Coordinates of C-alpha atoms in Angstrom, one line a residue:
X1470 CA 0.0 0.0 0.0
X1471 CA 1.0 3.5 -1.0
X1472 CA 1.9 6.7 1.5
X1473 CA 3.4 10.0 1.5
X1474 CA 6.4 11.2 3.4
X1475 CA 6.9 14.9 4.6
X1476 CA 9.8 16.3 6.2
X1477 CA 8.9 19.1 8.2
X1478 CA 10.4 22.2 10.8
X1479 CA 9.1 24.4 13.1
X1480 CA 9.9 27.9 11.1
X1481 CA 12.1 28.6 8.3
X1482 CA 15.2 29.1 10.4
X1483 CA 15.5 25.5 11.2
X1484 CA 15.4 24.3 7.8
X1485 CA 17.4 21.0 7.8
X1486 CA 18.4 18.5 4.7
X1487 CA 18.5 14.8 4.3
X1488 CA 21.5 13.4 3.0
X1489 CA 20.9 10.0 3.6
X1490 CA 17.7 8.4 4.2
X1491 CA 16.1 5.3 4.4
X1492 CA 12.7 4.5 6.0
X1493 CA 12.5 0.7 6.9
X1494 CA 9.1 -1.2 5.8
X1495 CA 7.6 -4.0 7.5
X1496 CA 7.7 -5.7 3.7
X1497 CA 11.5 -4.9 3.5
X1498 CA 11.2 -2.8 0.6
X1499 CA 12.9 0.5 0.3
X1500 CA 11.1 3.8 1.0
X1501 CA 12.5 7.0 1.3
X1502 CA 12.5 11.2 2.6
X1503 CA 10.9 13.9 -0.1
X1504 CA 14.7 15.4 -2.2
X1505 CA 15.3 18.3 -0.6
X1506 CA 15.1 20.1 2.8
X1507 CA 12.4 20.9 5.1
X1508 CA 9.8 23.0 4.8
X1509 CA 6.3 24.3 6.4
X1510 CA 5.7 24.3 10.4
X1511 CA 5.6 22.3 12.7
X1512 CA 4.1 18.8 11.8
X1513 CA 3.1 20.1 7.9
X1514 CA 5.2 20.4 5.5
X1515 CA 2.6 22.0 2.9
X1516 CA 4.1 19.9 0.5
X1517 CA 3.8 16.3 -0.6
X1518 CA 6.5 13.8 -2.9
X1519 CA 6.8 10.6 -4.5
X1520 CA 4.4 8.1 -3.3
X1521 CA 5.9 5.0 -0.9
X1522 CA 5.3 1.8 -0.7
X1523 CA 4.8 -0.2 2.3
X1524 CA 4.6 -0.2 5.8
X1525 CA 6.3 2.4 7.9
X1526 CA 8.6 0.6 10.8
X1527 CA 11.7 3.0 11.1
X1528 CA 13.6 5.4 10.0
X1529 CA 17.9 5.8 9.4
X1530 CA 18.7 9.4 8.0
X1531 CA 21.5 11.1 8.4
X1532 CA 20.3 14.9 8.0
X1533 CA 22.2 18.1 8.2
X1534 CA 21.6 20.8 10.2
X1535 CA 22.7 24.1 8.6
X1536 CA 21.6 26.2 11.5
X1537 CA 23.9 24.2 13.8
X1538 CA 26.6 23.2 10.9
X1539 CA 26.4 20.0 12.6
X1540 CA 25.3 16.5 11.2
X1541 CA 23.0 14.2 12.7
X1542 CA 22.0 10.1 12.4
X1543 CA 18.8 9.2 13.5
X1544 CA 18.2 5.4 13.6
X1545 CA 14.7 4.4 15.0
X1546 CA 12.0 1.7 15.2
X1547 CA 8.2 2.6 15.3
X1548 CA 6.7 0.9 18.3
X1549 CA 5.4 -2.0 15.4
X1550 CA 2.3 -3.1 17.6
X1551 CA 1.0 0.7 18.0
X1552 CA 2.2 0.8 13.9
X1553 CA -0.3 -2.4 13.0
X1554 CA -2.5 -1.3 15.2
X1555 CA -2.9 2.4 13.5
X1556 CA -2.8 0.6 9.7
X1557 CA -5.8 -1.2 10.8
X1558 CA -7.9 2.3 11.6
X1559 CA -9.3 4.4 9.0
X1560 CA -10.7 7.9 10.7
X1561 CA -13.9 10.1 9.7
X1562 CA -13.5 13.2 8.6
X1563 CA -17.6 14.0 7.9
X1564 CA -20.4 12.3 9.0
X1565 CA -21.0 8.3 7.7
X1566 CA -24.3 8.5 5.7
X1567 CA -24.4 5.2 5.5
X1568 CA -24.7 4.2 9.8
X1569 CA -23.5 5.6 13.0
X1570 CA -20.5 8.2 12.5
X1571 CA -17.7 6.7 14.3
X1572 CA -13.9 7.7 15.5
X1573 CA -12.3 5.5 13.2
X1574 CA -13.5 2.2 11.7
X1575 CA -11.2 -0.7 11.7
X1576 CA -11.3 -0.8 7.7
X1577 CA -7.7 -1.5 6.8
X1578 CA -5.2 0.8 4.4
X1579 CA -6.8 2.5 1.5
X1580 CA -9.4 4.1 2.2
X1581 CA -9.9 8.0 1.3
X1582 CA -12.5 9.7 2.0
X1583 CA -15.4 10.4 -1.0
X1584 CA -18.4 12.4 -0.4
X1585 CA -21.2 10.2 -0.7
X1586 CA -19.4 7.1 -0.6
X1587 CA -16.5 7.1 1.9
X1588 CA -16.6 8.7 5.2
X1589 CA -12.8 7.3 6.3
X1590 CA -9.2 8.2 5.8
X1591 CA -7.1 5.5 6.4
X1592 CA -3.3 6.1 6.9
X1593 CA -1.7 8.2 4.1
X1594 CA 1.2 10.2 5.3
X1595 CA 3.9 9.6 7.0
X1596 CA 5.5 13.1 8.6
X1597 CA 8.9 13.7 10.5
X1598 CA 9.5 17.1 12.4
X1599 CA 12.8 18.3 13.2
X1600 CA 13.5 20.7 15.6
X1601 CA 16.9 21.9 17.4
X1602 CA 19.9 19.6 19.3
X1603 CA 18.5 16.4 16.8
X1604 CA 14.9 16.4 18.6
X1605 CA 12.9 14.7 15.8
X1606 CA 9.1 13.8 16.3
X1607 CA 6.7 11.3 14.1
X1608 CA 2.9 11.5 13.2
X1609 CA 0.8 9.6 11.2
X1610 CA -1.6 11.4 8.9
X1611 CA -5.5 10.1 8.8
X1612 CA -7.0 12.6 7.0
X1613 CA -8.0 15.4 9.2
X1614 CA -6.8 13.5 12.3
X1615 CA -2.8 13.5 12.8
X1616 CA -1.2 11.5 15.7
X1617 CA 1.7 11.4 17.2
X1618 CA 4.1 8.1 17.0
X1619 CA 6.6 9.4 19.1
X1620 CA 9.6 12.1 20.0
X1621 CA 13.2 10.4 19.3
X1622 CA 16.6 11.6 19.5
X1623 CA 18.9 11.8 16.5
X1624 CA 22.8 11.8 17.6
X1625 CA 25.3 14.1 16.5
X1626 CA 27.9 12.4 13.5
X1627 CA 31.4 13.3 15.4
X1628 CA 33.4 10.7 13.0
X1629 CA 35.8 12.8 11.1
X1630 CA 35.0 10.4 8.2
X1631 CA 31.6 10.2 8.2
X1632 CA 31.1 13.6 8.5
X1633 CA 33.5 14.2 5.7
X1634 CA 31.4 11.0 3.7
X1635 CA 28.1 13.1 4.8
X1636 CA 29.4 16.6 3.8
X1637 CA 30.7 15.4 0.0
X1638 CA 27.0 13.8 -0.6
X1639 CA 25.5 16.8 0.7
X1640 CA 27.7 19.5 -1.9
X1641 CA 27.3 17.1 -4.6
X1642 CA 23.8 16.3 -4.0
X1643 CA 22.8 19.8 -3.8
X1644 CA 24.8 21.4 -6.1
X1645 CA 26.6 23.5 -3.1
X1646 CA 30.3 24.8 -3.5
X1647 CA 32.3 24.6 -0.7
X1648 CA 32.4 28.9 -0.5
X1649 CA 28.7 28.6 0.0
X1650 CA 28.6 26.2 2.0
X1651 CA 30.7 28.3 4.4
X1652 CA 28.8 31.4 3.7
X1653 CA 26.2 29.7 4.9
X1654 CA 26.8 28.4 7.9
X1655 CA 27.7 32.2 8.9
X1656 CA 24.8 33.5 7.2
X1657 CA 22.6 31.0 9.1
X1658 CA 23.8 29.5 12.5
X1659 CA 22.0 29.9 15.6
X1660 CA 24.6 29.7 18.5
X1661 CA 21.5 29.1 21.1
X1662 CA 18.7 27.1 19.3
X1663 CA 16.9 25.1 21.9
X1664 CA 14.5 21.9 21.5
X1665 CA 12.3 23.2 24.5
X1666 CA 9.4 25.0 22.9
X1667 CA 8.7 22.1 20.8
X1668 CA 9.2 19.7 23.9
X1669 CA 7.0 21.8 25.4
X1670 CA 4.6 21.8 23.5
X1671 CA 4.5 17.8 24.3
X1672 CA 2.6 18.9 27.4
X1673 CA -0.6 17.2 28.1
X1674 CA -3.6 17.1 29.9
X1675 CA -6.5 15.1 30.9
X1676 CA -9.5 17.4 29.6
X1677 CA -12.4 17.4 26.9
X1678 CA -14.1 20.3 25.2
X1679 CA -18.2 21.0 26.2
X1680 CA -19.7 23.4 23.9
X1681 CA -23.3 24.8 25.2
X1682 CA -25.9 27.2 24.3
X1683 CA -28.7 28.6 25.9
X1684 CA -30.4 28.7 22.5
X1685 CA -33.6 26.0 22.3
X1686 CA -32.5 25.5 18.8
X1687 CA -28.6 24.9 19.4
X1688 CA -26.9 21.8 17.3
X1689 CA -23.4 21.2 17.9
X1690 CA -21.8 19.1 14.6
X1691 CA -18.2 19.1 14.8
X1692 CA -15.0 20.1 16.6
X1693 CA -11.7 20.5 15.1
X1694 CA -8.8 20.3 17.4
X1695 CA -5.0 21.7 16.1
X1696 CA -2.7 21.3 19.1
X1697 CA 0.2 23.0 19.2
X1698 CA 2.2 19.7 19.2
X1699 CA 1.4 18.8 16.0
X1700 CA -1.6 17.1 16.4
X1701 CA -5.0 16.9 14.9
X1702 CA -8.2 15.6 16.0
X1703 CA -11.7 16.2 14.3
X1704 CA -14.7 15.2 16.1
X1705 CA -18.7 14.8 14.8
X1706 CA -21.8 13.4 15.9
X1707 CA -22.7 11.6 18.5
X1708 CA -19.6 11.8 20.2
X1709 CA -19.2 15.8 20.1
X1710 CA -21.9 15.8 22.2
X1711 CA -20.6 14.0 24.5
X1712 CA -16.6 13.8 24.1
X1713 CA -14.3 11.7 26.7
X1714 CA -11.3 12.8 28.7
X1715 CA -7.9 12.6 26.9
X1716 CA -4.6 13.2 27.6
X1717 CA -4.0 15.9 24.8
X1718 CA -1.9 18.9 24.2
X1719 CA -2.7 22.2 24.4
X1720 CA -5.0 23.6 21.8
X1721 CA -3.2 26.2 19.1
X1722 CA -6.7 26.8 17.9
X1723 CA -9.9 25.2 17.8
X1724 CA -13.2 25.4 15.1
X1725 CA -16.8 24.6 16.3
X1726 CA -19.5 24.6 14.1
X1727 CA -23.0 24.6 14.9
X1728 CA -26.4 25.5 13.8
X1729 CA -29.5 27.2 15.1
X1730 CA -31.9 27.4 12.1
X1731 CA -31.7 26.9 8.4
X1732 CA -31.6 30.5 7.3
X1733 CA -27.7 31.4 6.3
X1734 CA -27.0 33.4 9.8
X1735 CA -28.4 30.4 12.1
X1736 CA -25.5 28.4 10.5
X1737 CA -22.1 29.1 11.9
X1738 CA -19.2 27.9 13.1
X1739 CA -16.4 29.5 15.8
X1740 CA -12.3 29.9 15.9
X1741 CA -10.5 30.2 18.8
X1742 CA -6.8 30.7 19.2
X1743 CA -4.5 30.2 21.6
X1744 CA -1.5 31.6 23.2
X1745 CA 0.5 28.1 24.6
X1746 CA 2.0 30.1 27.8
X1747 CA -1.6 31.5 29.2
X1748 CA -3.6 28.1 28.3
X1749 CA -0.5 26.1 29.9
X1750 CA -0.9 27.9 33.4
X1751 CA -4.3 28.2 32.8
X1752 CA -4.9 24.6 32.9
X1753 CA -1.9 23.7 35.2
X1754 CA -4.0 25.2 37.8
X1755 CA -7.6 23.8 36.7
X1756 CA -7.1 20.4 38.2
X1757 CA -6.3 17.0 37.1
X1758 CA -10.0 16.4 35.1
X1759 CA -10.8 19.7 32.8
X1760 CA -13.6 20.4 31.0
X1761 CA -13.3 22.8 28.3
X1762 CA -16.3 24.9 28.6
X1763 CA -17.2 26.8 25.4
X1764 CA -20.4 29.0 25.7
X1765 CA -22.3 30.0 22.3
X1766 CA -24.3 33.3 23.5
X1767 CA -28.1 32.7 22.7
X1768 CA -27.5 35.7 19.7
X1769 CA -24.5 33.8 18.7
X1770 CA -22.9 37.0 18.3
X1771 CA -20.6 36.0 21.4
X1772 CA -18.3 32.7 22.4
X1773 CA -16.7 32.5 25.8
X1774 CA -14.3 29.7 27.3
X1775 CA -13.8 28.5 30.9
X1776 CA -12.0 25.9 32.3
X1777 CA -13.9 24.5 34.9
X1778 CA -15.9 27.2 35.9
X1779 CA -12.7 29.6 35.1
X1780 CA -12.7 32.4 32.0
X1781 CA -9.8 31.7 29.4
X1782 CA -7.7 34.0 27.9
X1783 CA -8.0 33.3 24.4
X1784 CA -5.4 35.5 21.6
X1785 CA -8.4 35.8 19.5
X1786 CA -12.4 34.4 18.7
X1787 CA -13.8 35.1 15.2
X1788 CA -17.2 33.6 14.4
X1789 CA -18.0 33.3 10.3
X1790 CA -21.4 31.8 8.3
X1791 CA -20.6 28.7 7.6
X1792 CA -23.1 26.1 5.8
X1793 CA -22.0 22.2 6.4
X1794 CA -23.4 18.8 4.7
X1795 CA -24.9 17.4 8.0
X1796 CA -26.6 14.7 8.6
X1797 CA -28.6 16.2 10.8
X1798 CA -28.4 19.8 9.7
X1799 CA -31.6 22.1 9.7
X1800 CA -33.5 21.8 6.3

């Protein structure tokens, strides 16, 4: 079965570049990093390559750091029963017409979702983050859902040889003379990059969003979760109404959409965004079990969060129209 690979960074400034790379398949078949550096933010790359083939197990890339002029080997197995596990799942991203809307349906690879005929994504892309000091994360793409596999630690190359084997592919590779290549590094380097935001932002919690309103005609349909660590979760009826505790990250910004009648202005849906250091203190003082509180105002010219009772800071709440293909949408 087929899958995408995306190598991506936290900004621009900590663009990094394979040199070699090899991503071990259950099968034993070769599969392999996008040509070419990083690129995106944190957990997306924006941009897609070559399809693979296979399995996803492990990585071993050697990568290059530019920012750091140092070169780094990562050599890592996938925890293979969470791996199987995952190819097994295929998660909804709109509601199933055809039954119950579920989570994820054990349906195997291959499944994308088609309007009208599909309501599951299973596993299609396989996505590698790499931030500062050879901190390197993986998450498994599922549609709108991403997960998280795991955080691993690459290991600085300090054989003269290899890093002199490592350096030659990398100028010949990219077409780099050895002036620009030290231009670069002077041009580039960060004397104090750090891994800690993006360790940071591995924070979680044990909490669940509740969205209310005091408005008879209120229908909650979906909440879209992007966390600052990357991850991405998408939930839809019956289970929005209703969602369980997690341990997640902390929320970069959120989406609820909701109806109150079938005219165009009864049909909305919400954004709220996040600023990581408010929301982490926020909740470190709410308690082990958090509920999310979002309130709709009756008008819903107004959303306000709580955590357990407490306002939330937010950076920012915009509300737009929004018209959705709900199942159980007003007609």
């Amino acid at each position: 079965m087929a899958f995408h690979v995306e190598i991506s960074q936290p900004d621009n400034k900590y663009e990094v570049t394979p040199v070699f790379d090899n991503i071990k398949t259950l099968e034993g078949n070769h599969a392999g990093l996008p040509y070419g550096s990083s690129s995106g933010n944190w957990g997306d790359s924006g941009s897609v390559w070559t399809e693979q083939y296979g399995t996803p197990i492990g990585a071993d890339i050697t990568y290059y750091s530019r920012y750091e002029n140092t070169y780094y080997h990562l050599d890592i197995d996938f925890p293979l029963d969470r791996v199987k596990d995952y190819m097994e799942r295929a998660y909804s991203i709109w509601d199933d017409l055809k039954g119950e809307t579920q989570e994820y349906k054990r349906l195997g690879r291959g499944y994308s979702a088609s309007n009208g005929v599909n309501s599951y994504n299973s596993f299609s892309t396989l996505v590698f983050g790499f931030a500062p000091k050879g901190m390197v994360v993986v998450w498994l793409n599922f549609g709108n859902t991403r997960i998280e596999l795991g955080r691993y630690q690459a290991k600085p190359v300090t054989d003269p040889a290899e890093i002199a084997k490592a350096k030659e592919k990398y100028l010949a590779m990219y077409r780099i003379s050895p002036e620009r290549y030290k231009e670069a590094i002077q041009e580039l380097y960060i004397p104090d990059a750090s891994p800690k935001e993006w360790d940071d932002y591995r924070i979680r919690y044990h909490w669940r969003p509740v969205v209310s309103s005091t408005n008879p005609k209120f229908r909650l349909f979906e909440i879209l979760n992007y966390a600052y660590n990357g991850e991405q979760e998408g939930a839809l009826r019956p289970w929005v109404l209703n969602m369980p505790y997690k341990e997640r990250a902390l929320p970069k910004e959120m989406v609820f959409t909701w109806e109150t009648g079938k005219e165009k202005q009864e049909q909305l849906n919400a954004r709220a965004f996040f600023n990581w250091e408010k929301t982490n203190e926020a909740f470190k003082k709410a308690g082990n079990k958090v509920d999310m509180q979002v309130k709709i105002a009756e008008d819903n010219n107004s959303v306000e969060i709580f955590l357990n009772g407490k306002p939330l800071e937010t950076d920012s709440i915009r509300i737009y129209q929004w018209s959705g293909d709900y199942k159980e949408s007003y007609k």
